[in-house]
XYZ file of N, CA and C in Angstrom:
396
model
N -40.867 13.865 -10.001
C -40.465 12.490 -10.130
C -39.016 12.356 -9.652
N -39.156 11.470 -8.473
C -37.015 11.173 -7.979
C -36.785 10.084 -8.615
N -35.810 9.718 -9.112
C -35.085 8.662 -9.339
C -33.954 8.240 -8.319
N -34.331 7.180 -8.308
C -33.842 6.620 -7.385
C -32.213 5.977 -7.161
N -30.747 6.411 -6.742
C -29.668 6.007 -7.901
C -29.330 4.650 -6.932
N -28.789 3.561 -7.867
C -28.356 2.477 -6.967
C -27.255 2.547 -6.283
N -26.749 1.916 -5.541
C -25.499 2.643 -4.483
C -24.160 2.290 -5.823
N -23.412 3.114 -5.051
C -22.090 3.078 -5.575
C -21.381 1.666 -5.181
N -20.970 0.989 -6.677
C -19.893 -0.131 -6.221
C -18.770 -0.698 -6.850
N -18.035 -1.082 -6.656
C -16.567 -1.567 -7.024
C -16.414 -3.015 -6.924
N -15.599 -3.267 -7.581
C -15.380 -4.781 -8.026
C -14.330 -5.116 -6.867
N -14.228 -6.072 -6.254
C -13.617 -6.753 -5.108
C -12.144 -6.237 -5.284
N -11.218 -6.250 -6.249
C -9.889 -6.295 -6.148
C -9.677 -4.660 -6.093
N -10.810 -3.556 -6.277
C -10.433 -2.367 -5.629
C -10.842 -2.370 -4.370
N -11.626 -2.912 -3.819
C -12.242 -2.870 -2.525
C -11.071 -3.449 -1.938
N -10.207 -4.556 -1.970
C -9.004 -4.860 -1.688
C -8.049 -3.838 -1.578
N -7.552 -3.799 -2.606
C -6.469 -2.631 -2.549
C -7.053 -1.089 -1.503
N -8.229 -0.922 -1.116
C -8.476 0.885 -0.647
C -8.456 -0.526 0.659
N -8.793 -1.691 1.528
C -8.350 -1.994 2.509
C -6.778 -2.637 2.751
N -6.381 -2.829 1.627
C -4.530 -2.902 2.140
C -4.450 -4.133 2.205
N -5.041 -5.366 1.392
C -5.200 -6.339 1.611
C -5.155 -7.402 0.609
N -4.667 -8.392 0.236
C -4.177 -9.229 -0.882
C -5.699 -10.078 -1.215
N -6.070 -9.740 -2.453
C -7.364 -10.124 -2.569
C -7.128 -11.563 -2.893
N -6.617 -12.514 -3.214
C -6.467 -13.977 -3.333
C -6.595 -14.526 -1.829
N -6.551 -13.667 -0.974
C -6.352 -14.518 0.567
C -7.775 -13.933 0.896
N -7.896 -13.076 0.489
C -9.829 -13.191 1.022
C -10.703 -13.800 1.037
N -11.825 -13.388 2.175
C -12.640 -14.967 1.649
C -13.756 -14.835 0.479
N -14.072 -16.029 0.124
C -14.324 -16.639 -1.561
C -15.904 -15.353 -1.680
N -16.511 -15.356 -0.355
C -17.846 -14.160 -0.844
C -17.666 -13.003 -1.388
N -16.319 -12.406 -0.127
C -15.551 -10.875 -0.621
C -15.379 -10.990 -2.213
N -14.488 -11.777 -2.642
C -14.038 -11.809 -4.368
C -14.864 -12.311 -5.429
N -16.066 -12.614 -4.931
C -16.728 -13.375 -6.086
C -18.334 -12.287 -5.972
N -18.252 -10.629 -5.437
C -19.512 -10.228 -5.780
C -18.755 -8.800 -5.524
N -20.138 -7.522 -5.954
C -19.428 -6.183 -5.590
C -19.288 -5.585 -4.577
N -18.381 -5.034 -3.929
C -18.884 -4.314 -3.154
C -18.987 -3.226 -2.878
N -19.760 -2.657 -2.159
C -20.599 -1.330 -2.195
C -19.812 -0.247 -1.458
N -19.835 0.858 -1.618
C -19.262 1.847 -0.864
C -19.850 1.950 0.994
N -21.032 1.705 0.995
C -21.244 1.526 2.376
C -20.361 0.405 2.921
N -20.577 -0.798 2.063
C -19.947 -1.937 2.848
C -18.365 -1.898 2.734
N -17.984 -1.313 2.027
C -16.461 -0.552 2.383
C -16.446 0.243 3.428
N -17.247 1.068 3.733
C -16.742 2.096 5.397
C -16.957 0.923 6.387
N -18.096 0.476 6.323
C -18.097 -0.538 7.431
C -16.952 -1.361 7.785
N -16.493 -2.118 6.487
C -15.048 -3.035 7.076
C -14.482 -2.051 7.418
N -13.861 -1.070 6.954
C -12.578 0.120 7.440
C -13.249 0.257 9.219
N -14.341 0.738 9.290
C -14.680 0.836 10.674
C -14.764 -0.080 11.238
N -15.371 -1.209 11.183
C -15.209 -2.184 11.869
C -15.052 -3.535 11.000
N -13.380 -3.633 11.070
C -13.004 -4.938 10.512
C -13.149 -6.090 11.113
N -13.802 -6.872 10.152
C -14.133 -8.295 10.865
C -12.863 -9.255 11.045
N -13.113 -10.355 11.464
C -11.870 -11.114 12.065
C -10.618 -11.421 10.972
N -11.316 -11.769 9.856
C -10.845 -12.112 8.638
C -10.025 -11.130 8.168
N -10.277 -10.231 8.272
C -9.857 -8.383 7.756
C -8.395 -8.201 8.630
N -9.194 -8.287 9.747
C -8.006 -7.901 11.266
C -6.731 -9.108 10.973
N -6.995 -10.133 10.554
C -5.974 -11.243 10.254
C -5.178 -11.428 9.275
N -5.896 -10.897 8.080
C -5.004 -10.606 6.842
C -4.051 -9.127 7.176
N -4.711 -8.145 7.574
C -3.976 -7.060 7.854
C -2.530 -7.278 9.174
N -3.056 -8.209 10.200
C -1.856 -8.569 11.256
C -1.002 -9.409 10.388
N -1.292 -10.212 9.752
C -0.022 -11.864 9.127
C -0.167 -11.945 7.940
N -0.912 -11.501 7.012
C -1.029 -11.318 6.143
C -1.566 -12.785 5.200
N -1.406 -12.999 4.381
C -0.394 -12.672 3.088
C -0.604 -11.111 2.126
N 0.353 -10.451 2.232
C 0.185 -8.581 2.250
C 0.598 -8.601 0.668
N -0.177 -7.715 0.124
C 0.176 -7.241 -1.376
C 1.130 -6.364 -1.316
N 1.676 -6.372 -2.589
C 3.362 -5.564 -2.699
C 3.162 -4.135 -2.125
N 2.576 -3.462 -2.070
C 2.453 -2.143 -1.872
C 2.740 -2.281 -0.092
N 2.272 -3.060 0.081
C 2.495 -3.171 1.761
C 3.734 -3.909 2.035
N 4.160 -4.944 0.940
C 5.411 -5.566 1.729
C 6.719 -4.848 1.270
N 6.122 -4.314 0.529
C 7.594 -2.680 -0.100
C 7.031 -1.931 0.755
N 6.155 -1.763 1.738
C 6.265 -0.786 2.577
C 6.644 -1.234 4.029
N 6.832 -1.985 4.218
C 7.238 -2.684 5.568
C 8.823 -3.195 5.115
N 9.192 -2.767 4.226
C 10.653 -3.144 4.240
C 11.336 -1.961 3.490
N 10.474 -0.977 3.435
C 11.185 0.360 3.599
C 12.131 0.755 1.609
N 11.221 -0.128 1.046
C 11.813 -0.424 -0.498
C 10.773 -0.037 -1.185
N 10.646 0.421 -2.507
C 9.799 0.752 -3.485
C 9.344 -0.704 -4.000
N 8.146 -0.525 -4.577
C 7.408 -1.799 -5.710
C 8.754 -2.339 -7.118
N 8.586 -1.813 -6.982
C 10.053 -1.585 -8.400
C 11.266 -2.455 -8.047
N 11.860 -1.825 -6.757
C 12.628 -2.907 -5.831
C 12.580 -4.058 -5.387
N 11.236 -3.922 -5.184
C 11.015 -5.456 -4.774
C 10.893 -6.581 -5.392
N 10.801 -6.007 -7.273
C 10.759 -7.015 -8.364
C 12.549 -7.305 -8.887
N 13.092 -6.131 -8.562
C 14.801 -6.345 -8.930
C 15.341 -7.143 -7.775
N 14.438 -7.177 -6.459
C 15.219 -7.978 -5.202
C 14.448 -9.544 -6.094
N 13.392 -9.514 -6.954
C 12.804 -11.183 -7.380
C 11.618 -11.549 -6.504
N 11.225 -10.810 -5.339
C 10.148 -10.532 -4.906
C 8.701 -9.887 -5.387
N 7.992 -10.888 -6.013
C 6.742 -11.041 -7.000
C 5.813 -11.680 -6.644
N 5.603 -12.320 -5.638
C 4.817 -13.036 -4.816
C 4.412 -12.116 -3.615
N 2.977 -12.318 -3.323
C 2.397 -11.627 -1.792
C 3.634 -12.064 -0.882
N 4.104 -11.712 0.524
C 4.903 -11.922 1.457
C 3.710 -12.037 2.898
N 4.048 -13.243 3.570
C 3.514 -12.878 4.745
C 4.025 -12.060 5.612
N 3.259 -11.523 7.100
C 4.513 -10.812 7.892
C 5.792 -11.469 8.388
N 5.467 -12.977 8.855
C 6.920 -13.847 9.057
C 7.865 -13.871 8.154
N 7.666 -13.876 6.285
C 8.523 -14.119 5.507
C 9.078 -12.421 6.113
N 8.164 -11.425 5.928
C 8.722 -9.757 6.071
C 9.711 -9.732 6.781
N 9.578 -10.254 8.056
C 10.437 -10.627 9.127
C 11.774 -11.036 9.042
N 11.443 -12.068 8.438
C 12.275 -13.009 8.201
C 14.055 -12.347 7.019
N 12.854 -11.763 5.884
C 14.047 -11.118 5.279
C 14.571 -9.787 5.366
N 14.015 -9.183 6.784
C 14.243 -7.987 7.553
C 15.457 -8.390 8.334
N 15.863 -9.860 8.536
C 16.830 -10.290 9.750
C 17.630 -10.994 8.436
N 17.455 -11.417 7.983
C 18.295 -11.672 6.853
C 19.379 -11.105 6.455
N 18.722 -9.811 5.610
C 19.431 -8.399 5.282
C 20.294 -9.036 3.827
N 19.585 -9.585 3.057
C 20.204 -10.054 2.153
C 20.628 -8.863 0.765
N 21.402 -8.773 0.234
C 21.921 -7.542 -0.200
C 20.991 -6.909 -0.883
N 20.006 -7.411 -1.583
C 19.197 -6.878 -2.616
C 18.408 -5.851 -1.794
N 18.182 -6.122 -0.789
C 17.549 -5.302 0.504
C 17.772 -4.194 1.094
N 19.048 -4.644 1.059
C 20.200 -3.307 1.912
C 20.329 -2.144 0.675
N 21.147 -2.968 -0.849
C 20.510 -1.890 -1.943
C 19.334 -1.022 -2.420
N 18.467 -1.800 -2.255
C 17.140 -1.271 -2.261
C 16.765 0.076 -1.320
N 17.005 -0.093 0.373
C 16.894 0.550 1.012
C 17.219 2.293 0.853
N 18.418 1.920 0.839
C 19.337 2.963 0.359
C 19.424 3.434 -0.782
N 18.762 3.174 -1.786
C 18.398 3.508 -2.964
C 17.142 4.323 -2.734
N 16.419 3.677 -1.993
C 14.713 4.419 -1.232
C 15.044 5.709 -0.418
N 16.168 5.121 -0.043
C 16.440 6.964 1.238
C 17.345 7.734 0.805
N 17.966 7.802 -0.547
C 18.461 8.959 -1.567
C 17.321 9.055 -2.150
N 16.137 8.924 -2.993
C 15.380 9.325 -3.585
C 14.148 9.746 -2.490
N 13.896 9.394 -1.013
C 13.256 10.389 -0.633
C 14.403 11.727 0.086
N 15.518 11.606 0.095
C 16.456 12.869 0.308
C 16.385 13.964 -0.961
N 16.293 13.186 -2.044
C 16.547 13.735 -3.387
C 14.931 14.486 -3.075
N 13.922 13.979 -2.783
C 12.257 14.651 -2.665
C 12.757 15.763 -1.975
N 12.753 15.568 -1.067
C 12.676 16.801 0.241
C 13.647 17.721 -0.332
N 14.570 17.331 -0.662
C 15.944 18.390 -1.274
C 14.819 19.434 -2.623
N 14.463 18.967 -3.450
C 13.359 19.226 -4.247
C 12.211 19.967 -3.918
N 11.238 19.862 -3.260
C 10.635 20.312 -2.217
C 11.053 21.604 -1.958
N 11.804 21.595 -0.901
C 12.664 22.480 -0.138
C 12.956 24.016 -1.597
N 13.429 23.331 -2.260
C 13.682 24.114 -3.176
C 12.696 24.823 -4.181
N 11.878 24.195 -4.350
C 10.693 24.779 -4.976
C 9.726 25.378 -3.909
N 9.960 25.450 -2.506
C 8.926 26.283 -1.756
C 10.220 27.645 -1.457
N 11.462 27.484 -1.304
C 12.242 28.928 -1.504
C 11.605 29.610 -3.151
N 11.848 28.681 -4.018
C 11.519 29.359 -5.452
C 10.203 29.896 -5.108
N 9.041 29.338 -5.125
C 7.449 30.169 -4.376
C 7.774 31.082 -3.763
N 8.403 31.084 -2.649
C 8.607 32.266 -1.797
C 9.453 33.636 -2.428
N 10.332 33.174 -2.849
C 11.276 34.435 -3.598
C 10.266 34.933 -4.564
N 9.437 34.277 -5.316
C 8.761 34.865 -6.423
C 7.447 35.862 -5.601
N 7.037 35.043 -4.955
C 5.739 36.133 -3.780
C 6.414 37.048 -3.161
N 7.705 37.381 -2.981
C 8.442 38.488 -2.330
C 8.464 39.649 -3.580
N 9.018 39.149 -5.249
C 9.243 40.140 -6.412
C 7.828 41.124 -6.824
């Protein structure tokens, strides 16, 4: 006797987030049913127009607009940035350079210096210990 298992599925606002994409700007079918792990590879492979448009102009969820401005999630709530960003606003306060930004930045590239410095140091520590 097989049993038969029903496909694997996820509720719209993870299916959002694993495509990089602000689930309030999706359209009303995407957010209002599940979707399935097949129909997740499919958009990733072939994104439909809607997909390709939110991902070019967005309106982009924080994880993406702290990543296009080179700032942590964290930062982007001390810059008062709590709202999705389109790519024009991204733009926009990329040419700006308004201080909260410039702090932020540089706050982001000592703590990935501080990583790698870290890193670095714990693969000498591995190594010295595989040498004893």
């Amino acid at each position: 006797m097989t049993q038969h298992q029903s496909p694997q599925t996820m509720k719209p606002a993870t299916a959002a987030k694993k495509l990089g994409v602000y689930l309030e700007a999706t359209p009303a079918d995407f957010r209002e049913g599940a979707v399935s792990r097949a129909e997740l590879n499919q958009l990733q492979a072939e994104p439909p127009q809607w997909l390709q448009d939110l991902r070019a102009n967005g309106p982009h969820p924080r994880p993406v607009v702290a990543a296009k401005l080179g700032v942590s999630i964290a930062g982007l709530a001390r810059g008062g940035v709590t709202e999705a960003l389109t790519t024009e606003q991204i733009e926009a306060l990329k040419q700006e350079q308004p201080e909260w930004l410039i702090k932020e930045r540089a706050t982001q590239a000592e703590v990935r210096k501080e990583t790698v410095r870290i890193k670095k140091k714990n693969a000498e520590k591995a190594e010295n210990t595989e040498r004893d």
